[in-house]
Short mmCIF file of C-alpha atoms and ligand atoms in Angstrom, two decimals:
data_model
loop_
_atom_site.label_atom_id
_atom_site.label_comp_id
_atom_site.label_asym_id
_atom_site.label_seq_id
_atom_site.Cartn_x
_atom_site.Cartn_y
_atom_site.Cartn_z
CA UNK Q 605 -18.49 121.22 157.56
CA UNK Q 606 -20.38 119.71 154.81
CA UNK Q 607 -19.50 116.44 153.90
CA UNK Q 608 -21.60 113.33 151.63
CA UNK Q 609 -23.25 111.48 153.94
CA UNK Q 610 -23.21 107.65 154.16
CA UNK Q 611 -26.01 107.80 156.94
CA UNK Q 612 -28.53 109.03 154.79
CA UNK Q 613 -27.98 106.92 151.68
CA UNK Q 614 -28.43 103.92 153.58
CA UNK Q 615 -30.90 105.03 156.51
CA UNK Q 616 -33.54 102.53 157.84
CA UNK Q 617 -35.62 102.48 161.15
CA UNK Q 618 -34.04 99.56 161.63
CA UNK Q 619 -30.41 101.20 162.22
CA UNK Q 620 -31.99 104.18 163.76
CA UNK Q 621 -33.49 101.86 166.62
CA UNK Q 622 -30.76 99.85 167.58
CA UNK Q 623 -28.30 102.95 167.53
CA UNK Q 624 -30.41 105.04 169.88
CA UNK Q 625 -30.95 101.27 171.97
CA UNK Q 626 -27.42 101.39 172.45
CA UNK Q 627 -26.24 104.73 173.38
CA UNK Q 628 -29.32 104.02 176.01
CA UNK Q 629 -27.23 101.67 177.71
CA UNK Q 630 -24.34 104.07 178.23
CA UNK Q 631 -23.72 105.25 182.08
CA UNK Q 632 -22.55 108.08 183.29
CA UNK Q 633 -18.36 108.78 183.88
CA UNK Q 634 -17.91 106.23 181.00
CA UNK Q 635 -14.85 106.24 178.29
CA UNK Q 636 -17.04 105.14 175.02
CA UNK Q 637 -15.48 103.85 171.69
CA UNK Q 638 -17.93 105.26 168.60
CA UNK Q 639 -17.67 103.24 166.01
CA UNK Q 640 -17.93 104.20 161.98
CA UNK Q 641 -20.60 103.57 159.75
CA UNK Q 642 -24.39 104.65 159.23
CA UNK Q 643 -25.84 102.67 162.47
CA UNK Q 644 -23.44 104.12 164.66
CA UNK Q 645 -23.82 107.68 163.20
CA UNK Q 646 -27.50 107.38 164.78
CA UNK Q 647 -26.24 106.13 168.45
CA UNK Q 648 -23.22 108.73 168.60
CA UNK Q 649 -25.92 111.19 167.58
CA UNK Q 650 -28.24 109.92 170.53
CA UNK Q 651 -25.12 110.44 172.80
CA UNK Q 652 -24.84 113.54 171.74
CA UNK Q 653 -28.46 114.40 173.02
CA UNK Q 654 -27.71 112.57 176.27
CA UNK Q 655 -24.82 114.75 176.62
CA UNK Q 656 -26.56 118.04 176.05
CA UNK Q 657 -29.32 116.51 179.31
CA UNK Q 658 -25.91 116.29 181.53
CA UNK Q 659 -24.65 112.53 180.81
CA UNK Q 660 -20.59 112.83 181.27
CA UNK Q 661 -18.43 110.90 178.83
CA UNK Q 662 -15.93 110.82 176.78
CA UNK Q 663 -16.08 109.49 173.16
CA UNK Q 664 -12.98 107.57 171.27
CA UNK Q 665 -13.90 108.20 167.90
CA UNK Q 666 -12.68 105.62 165.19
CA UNK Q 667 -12.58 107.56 162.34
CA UNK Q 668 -12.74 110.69 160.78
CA UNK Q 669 -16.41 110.38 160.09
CA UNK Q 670 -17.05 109.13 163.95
CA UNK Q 671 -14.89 112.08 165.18
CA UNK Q 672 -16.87 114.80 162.94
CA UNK Q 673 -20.07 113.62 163.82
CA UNK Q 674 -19.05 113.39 167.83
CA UNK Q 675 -18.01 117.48 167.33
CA UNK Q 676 -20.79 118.01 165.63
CA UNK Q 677 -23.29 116.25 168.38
CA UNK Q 678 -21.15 117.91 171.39
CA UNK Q 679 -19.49 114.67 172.22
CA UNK Q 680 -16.44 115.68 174.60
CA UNK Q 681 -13.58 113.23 173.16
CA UNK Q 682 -9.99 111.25 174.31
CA UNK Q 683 -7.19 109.46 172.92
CA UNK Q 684 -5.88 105.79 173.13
CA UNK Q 685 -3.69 107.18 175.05
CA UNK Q 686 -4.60 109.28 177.72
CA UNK Q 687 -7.42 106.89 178.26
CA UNK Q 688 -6.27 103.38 177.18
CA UNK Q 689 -8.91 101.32 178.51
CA UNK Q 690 -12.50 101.81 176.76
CA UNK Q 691 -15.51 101.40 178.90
CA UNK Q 692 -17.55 100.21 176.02
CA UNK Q 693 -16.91 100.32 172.44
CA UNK Q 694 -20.16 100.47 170.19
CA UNK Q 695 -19.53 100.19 166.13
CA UNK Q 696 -21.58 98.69 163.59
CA UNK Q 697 -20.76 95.56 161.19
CA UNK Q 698 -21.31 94.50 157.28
CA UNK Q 699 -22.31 90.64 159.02
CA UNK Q 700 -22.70 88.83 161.93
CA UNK Q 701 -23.17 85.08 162.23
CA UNK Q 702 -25.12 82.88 165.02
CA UNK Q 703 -21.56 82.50 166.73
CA UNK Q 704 -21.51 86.42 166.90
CA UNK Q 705 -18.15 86.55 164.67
CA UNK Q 706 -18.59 89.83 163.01
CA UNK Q 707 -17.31 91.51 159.44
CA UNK Q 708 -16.37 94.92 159.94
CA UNK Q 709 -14.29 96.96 157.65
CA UNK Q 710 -17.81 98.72 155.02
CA UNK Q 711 -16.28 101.69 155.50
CA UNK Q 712 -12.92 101.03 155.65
CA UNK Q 713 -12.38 102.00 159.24
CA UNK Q 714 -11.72 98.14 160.49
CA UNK Q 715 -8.20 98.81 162.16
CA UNK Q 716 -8.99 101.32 164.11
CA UNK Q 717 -12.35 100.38 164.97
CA UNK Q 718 -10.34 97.03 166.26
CA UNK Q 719 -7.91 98.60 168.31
CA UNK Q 720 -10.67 100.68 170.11
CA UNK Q 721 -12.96 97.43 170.49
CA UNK Q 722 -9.68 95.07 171.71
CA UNK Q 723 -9.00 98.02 174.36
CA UNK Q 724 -12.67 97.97 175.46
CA UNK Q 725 -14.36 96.22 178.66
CA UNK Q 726 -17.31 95.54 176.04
CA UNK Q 727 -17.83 95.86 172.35
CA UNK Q 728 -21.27 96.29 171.29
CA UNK Q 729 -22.06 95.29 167.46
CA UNK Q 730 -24.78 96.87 165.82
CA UNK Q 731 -26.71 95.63 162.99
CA UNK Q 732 -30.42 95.27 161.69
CA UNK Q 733 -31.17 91.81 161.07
CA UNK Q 734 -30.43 91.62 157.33
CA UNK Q 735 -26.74 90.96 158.51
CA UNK Q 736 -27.45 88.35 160.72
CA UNK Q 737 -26.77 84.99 158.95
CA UNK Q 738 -25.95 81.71 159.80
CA UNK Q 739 -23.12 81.49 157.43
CA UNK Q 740 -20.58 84.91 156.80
CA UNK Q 741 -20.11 85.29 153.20
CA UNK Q 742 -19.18 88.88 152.81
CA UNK Q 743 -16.10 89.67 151.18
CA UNK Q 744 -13.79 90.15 153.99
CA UNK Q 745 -12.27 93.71 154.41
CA UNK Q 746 -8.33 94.08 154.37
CA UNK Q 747 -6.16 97.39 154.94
CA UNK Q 748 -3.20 96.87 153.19
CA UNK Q 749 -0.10 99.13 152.70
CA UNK Q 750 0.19 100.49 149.08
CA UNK Q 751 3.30 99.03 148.35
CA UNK Q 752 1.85 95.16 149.27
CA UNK Q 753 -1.07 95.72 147.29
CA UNK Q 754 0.71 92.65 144.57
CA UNK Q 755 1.88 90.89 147.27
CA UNK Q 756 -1.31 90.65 149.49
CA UNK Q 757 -3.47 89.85 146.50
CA UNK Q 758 -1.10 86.56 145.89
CA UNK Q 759 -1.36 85.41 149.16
CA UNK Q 760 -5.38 86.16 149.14
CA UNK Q 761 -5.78 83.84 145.80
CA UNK Q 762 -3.48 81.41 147.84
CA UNK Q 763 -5.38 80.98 150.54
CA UNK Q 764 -8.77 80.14 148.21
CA UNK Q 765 -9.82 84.15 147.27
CA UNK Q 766 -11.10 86.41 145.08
CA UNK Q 767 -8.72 89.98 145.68
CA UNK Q 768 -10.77 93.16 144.70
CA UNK Q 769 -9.01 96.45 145.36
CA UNK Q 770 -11.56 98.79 146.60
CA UNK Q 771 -12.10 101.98 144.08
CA UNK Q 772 -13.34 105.54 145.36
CA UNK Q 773 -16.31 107.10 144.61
CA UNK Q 774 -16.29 110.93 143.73
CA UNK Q 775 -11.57 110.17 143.70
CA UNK Q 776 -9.90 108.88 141.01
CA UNK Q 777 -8.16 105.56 142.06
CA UNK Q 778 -8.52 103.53 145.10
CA UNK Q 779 -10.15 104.32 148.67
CA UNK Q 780 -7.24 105.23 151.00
CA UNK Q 781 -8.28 104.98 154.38
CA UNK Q 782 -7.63 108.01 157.75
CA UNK Q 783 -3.79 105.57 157.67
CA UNK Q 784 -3.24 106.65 154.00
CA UNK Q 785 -3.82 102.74 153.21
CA UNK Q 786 -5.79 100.39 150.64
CA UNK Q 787 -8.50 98.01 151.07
CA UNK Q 788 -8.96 94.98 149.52
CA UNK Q 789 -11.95 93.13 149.44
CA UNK Q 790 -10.93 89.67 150.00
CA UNK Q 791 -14.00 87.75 148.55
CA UNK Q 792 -13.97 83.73 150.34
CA UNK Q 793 -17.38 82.73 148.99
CA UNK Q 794 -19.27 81.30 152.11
CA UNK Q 795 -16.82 81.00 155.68
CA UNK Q 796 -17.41 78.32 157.54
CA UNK Q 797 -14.46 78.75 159.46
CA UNK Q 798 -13.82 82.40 160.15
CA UNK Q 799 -11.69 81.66 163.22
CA UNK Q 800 -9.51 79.53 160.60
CA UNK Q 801 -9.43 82.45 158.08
CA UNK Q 802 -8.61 85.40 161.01
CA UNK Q 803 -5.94 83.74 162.09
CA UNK Q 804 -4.74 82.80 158.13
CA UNK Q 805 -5.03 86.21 157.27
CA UNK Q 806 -3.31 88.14 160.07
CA UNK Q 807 0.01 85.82 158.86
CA UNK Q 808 -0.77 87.95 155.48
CA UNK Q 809 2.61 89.91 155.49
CA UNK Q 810 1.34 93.68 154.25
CA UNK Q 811 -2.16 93.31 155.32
CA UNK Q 812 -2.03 95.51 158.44
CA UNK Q 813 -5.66 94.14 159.87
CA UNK Q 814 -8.50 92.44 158.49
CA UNK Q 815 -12.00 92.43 159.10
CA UNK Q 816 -13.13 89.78 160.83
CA UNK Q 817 -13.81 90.37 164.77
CA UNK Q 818 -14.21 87.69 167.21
CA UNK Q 819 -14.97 89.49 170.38
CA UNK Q 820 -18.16 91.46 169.94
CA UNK Q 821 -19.75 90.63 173.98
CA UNK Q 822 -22.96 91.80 172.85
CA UNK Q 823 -24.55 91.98 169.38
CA UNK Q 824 -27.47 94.07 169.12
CA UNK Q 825 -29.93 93.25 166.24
CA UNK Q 826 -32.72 95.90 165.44
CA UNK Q 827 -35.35 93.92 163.76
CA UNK Q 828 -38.15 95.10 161.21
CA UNK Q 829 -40.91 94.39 163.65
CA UNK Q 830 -39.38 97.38 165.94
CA UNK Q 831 -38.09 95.42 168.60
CA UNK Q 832 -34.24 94.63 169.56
CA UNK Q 833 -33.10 91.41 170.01
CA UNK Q 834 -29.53 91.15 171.88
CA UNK Q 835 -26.99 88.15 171.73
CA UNK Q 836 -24.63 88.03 174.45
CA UNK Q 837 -21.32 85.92 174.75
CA UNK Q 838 -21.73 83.17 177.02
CA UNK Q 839 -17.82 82.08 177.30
C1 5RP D 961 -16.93 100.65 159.01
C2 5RP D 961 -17.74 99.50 159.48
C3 5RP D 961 -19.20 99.75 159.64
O1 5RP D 961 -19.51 99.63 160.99
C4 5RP D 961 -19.95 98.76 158.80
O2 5RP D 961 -19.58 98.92 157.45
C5 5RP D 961 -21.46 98.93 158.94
O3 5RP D 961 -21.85 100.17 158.41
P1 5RP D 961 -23.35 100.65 158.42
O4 5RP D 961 -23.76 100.82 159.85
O5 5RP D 961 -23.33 101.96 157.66
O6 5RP D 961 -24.20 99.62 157.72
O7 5RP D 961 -17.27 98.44 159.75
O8 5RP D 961 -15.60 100.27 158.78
#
Protein backbone atom coordinates (compact mmCIF):
# COMPACT_ATOMS: atom_id res chain seq x y z
CA UNK A 1 0.00 0.00 0.00
CA UNK A 2 1.11 3.45 -0.52
CA UNK A 3 1.24 5.51 2.32
CA UNK A 4 3.31 9.29 3.15
CA UNK A 5 6.29 8.42 4.52
CA UNK A 6 7.78 9.89 7.73
CA UNK A 7 11.14 7.96 7.04
CA UNK A 8 11.99 9.81 4.15
CA UNK A 9 11.12 13.35 5.22
CA UNK A 10 13.36 13.09 8.01
CA UNK A 11 16.15 10.54 6.75
CA UNK A 12 19.82 11.00 7.87
CA UNK A 13 22.87 8.54 7.85
CA UNK A 14 22.80 9.09 11.16
CA UNK A 15 19.35 7.13 11.80
CA UNK A 16 20.16 4.78 9.04
CA UNK A 17 23.39 3.60 11.03
CA UNK A 18 22.21 3.10 14.31
CA UNK A 19 18.95 1.28 12.99
CA UNK A 20 20.84 -1.27 10.93
CA UNK A 21 23.51 -1.33 14.36
CA UNK A 22 20.68 -2.52 16.15
CA UNK A 23 18.78 -5.04 14.29
CA UNK A 24 22.65 -6.41 14.12
CA UNK A 25 22.42 -7.29 17.57
CA UNK A 26 19.27 -9.38 17.20
CA UNK A 27 19.79 -13.39 17.69
CA UNK A 28 18.19 -15.93 16.32
CA UNK A 29 14.62 -17.60 17.99
CA UNK A 30 14.10 -14.04 19.45
CA UNK A 31 10.47 -12.30 20.17
CA UNK A 32 11.48 -8.50 19.01
CA UNK A 33 9.37 -5.34 19.85
CA UNK A 34 9.74 -2.76 16.57
CA UNK A 35 9.28 0.34 17.58
CA UNK A 36 7.60 3.50 15.48
CA UNK A 37 9.24 6.26 14.01
CA UNK A 38 11.83 7.01 11.09
CA UNK A 39 15.04 5.34 12.95
CA UNK A 40 13.31 2.29 13.60
CA UNK A 41 11.74 2.09 10.08
CA UNK A 42 15.56 1.58 8.96
CA UNK A 43 16.37 -1.33 11.69
CA UNK A 44 12.90 -3.23 11.11
CA UNK A 45 13.87 -2.87 7.46
CA UNK A 46 17.43 -4.42 8.22
CA UNK A 47 15.47 -7.27 10.01
CA UNK A 48 13.66 -7.76 7.31
CA UNK A 49 16.89 -8.53 5.19
CA UNK A 50 18.18 -10.72 8.01
CA UNK A 51 15.05 -12.57 7.77
CA UNK A 52 15.08 -13.16 4.05
CA UNK A 53 19.22 -14.78 4.89
CA UNK A 54 17.28 -17.32 7.42
CA UNK A 55 17.35 -15.29 10.91
CA UNK A 56 13.98 -16.65 12.82
CA UNK A 57 11.96 -14.09 14.74
CA UNK A 58 9.09 -12.77 15.44
CA UNK A 59 8.33 -8.99 15.38
CA UNK A 60 5.71 -7.11 17.94
CA UNK A 61 4.96 -4.25 15.97
CA UNK A 62 3.86 -0.99 17.88
CA UNK A 63 1.96 0.63 15.50
CA UNK A 64 0.32 0.66 12.41
CA UNK A 65 3.28 2.13 10.63
CA UNK A 66 5.76 -0.57 12.48
CA UNK A 67 3.30 -3.37 11.51
CA UNK A 68 3.09 -2.21 7.64
CA UNK A 69 6.57 -1.81 7.27
CA UNK A 70 7.33 -5.43 9.15
CA UNK A 71 4.73 -7.00 6.18
CA UNK A 72 6.23 -5.19 3.86
CA UNK A 73 10.05 -6.31 4.87
CA UNK A 74 8.77 -10.11 5.47
CA UNK A 75 8.90 -9.75 9.18
CA UNK A 76 6.86 -12.89 10.58
CA UNK A 77 4.81 -11.13 13.58
CA UNK A 78 2.97 -11.99 17.31
CA UNK A 79 0.74 -10.55 19.75
CA UNK A 80 1.10 -9.38 23.46
CA UNK A 81 -0.54 -12.11 23.98
CA UNK A 82 0.46 -15.20 22.60
CA UNK A 83 3.94 -14.05 23.31
CA UNK A 84 3.87 -11.79 26.43
CA UNK A 85 7.39 -11.52 27.19
CA UNK A 86 9.57 -9.48 24.49
CA UNK A 87 13.08 -10.57 23.97
CA UNK A 88 14.15 -7.12 23.07
CA UNK A 89 12.20 -4.15 22.24
CA UNK A 90 14.02 -1.60 19.84
CA UNK A 91 12.05 1.95 19.19
CA UNK A 92 13.36 5.25 18.63
CA UNK A 93 12.93 8.56 20.89
CA UNK A 94 12.30 12.55 20.33
CA UNK A 95 15.25 12.94 23.50
CA UNK A 96 17.38 11.26 25.64
CA UNK A 97 19.30 12.73 28.56
CA UNK A 98 22.83 11.65 30.21
CA UNK A 99 20.62 9.61 32.80
CA UNK A 100 19.17 7.73 29.66
CA UNK A 101 15.44 8.94 30.57
CA UNK A 102 13.94 9.05 27.18
CA UNK A 103 10.86 11.18 25.39
CA UNK A 104 8.99 9.05 23.22
CA UNK A 105 5.58 9.74 21.92
CA UNK A 106 6.89 11.98 17.95
CA UNK A 107 4.67 9.95 16.43
CA UNK A 108 2.14 9.42 18.69
CA UNK A 109 2.69 5.75 19.22
CA UNK A 110 4.06 6.21 23.07
CA UNK A 111 1.48 3.75 24.76
CA UNK A 112 1.95 1.11 22.90
CA UNK A 113 5.46 1.44 22.25
CA UNK A 114 5.52 1.38 26.36
CA UNK A 115 3.66 -1.60 26.90
CA UNK A 116 5.91 -3.53 24.36
CA UNK A 117 9.20 -1.98 25.99
CA UNK A 118 7.78 -2.67 29.90
CA UNK A 119 7.11 -6.41 28.62
CA UNK A 120 10.65 -6.62 27.16
CA UNK A 121 13.96 -8.32 28.69
CA UNK A 122 15.70 -5.13 27.00
CA UNK A 123 14.61 -1.94 25.39
CA UNK A 124 16.95 -0.50 23.02
CA UNK A 125 16.53 3.44 22.32
CA UNK A 126 17.60 4.74 19.20
CA UNK A 127 18.62 8.15 18.41
CA UNK A 128 21.39 10.20 16.48
CA UNK A 129 23.08 12.41 18.75
CA UNK A 130 21.09 15.62 18.17
CA UNK A 131 18.68 14.13 20.89
CA UNK A 132 21.10 13.49 23.32
CA UNK A 133 21.11 16.38 25.87
CA UNK A 134 21.97 16.91 29.21
CA UNK A 135 18.76 18.50 30.09
CA UNK A 136 15.09 17.05 28.38
CA UNK A 137 13.18 19.94 27.24
CA UNK A 138 10.90 18.51 24.66
CA UNK A 139 7.38 18.97 25.06
CA UNK A 140 6.32 15.83 26.64
CA UNK A 141 3.86 13.60 24.61
CA UNK A 142 0.37 12.68 26.25
CA UNK A 143 -2.47 10.29 24.80
CA UNK A 144 -5.45 11.45 26.18
CA UNK A 145 -9.10 10.26 25.73
CA UNK A 146 -11.24 12.78 23.69
CA UNK A 147 -13.60 13.43 26.21
CA UNK A 148 -10.57 14.62 28.92
CA UNK A 149 -9.07 16.69 26.44
CA UNK A 150 -10.46 20.06 29.02
CA UNK A 151 -9.76 18.24 31.84
CA UNK A 152 -6.12 17.04 31.11
CA UNK A 153 -5.14 20.45 29.80
CA UNK A 154 -6.14 21.94 33.48
CA UNK A 155 -4.24 19.65 35.25
CA UNK A 156 -1.14 20.14 32.65
CA UNK A 157 -1.21 24.17 33.35
CA UNK A 158 -1.45 22.98 37.07
CA UNK A 159 1.35 21.19 37.28
CA UNK A 160 3.63 24.28 35.60
CA UNK A 161 2.65 23.55 31.52
CA UNK A 162 2.04 24.74 28.40
CA UNK A 163 -1.08 22.16 26.84
CA UNK A 164 -0.91 22.04 22.94
CA UNK A 165 -3.38 19.66 21.33
CA UNK A 166 -1.63 18.06 18.51
CA UNK A 167 -3.33 18.97 14.90
CA UNK A 168 -3.13 16.54 11.75
CA UNK A 169 -1.50 17.11 8.78
CA UNK A 170 -3.29 16.19 5.41
CA UNK A 171 -7.00 15.60 8.36
CA UNK A 172 -8.96 18.18 9.45
CA UNK A 173 -8.78 18.38 13.33
CA UNK A 174 -6.55 16.68 15.71
CA UNK A 175 -4.11 13.54 15.31
CA UNK A 176 -6.01 10.51 16.71
CA UNK A 177 -3.75 7.87 17.39
CA UNK A 178 -4.14 3.45 16.23
CA UNK A 179 -6.50 3.83 20.11
CA UNK A 180 -8.78 6.45 18.42
CA UNK A 181 -7.11 8.98 21.09
CA UNK A 182 -5.56 12.66 21.26
CA UNK A 183 -2.21 13.88 21.99
CA UNK A 184 -1.28 16.65 23.78
CA UNK A 185 1.91 18.14 23.78
CA UNK A 186 2.56 18.96 27.27
CA UNK A 187 5.31 21.70 26.89
CA UNK A 188 7.48 21.89 30.71
CA UNK A 189 10.23 24.19 29.43
CA UNK A 190 13.55 22.47 30.59
CA UNK A 191 12.96 18.98 33.10
CA UNK A 192 15.17 18.65 35.55
CA UNK A 193 13.25 16.19 37.23
CA UNK A 194 11.61 13.86 34.77
CA UNK A 195 11.26 11.06 37.34
CA UNK A 196 9.22 13.85 39.39
CA UNK A 197 7.09 14.76 36.30
CA UNK A 198 6.42 10.74 35.16
CA UNK A 199 5.19 9.98 38.16
CA UNK A 200 3.03 13.62 38.36
CA UNK A 201 1.66 12.93 35.18
CA UNK A 202 0.55 9.29 35.28
CA UNK A 203 -1.84 10.69 38.46
CA UNK A 204 -3.28 12.88 35.34
CA UNK A 205 -6.86 11.33 35.43
CA UNK A 206 -7.68 11.01 31.35
CA UNK A 207 -4.18 10.94 30.23
CA UNK A 208 -3.92 7.22 29.42
CA UNK A 209 0.21 7.30 29.16
CA UNK A 210 2.71 9.83 28.73
CA UNK A 211 5.90 10.00 27.18
CA UNK A 212 8.51 9.88 29.29
CA UNK A 213 10.38 6.30 29.63
CA UNK A 214 12.65 5.42 32.35
CA UNK A 215 13.83 2.02 31.44
CA UNK A 216 15.62 2.17 28.11
CA UNK A 217 18.82 -0.67 29.20
CA UNK A 218 20.66 0.44 26.31
CA UNK A 219 20.61 3.72 24.35
CA UNK A 220 22.19 3.62 21.12
CA UNK A 221 23.47 7.00 19.72
CA UNK A 222 24.52 7.09 15.93
CA UNK A 223 26.84 9.96 15.74
CA UNK A 224 27.79 12.24 12.64
CA UNK A 225 31.32 10.97 12.57
CA UNK A 226 29.79 7.35 11.56
CA UNK A 227 30.45 5.63 14.59
CA UNK A 228 27.86 4.35 17.43
CA UNK A 229 28.28 5.14 20.75
CA UNK A 230 26.08 2.90 23.30
CA UNK A 231 25.01 3.84 26.96
CA UNK A 232 24.10 1.03 29.04
CA UNK A 233 22.20 1.03 32.49
CA UNK A 234 24.46 0.34 35.20
CA UNK A 235 21.66 -0.22 38.12
C1 LIG B 1 6.95 7.46 18.00
C2 LIG B 1 8.25 7.72 18.67
C3 LIG B 1 9.45 7.76 17.79
O1 LIG B 1 10.27 6.70 18.13
C4 LIG B 1 10.13 9.08 17.98
O2 LIG B 1 9.24 10.12 17.63
C5 LIG B 1 11.39 9.19 17.13
O3 LIG B 1 11.05 9.19 15.77
P1 LIG B 1 12.15 9.27 14.64
O4 LIG B 1 12.98 8.02 14.72
O5 LIG B 1 11.35 9.36 13.35
O6 LIG B 1 12.98 10.51 14.85
O7 LIG B 1 8.35 7.85 19.85
O8 LIG B 1 5.89 7.56 18.90
Amino acid sequence: MLMTDRTKKVSTDEKKAVGEFAAGIVEDGMVVGLGTGSTTAYAIQALGRRVKEGLNIKGIPTSFQARMIAIECGVPLTILAQDPVVDIAIDGADQVDNDMFVIKGGGGAHTSEKIVACSARQFVVLVDEIKLLDILDHPVPLEVMPDALQLVERQVSELGGKPVLRMAIQKDGPVITDNGNCIIDADFGKIVKPDRLALDLSKCVGVIEHGIFDNAYKIFIGKTDGSIEVLTRKH
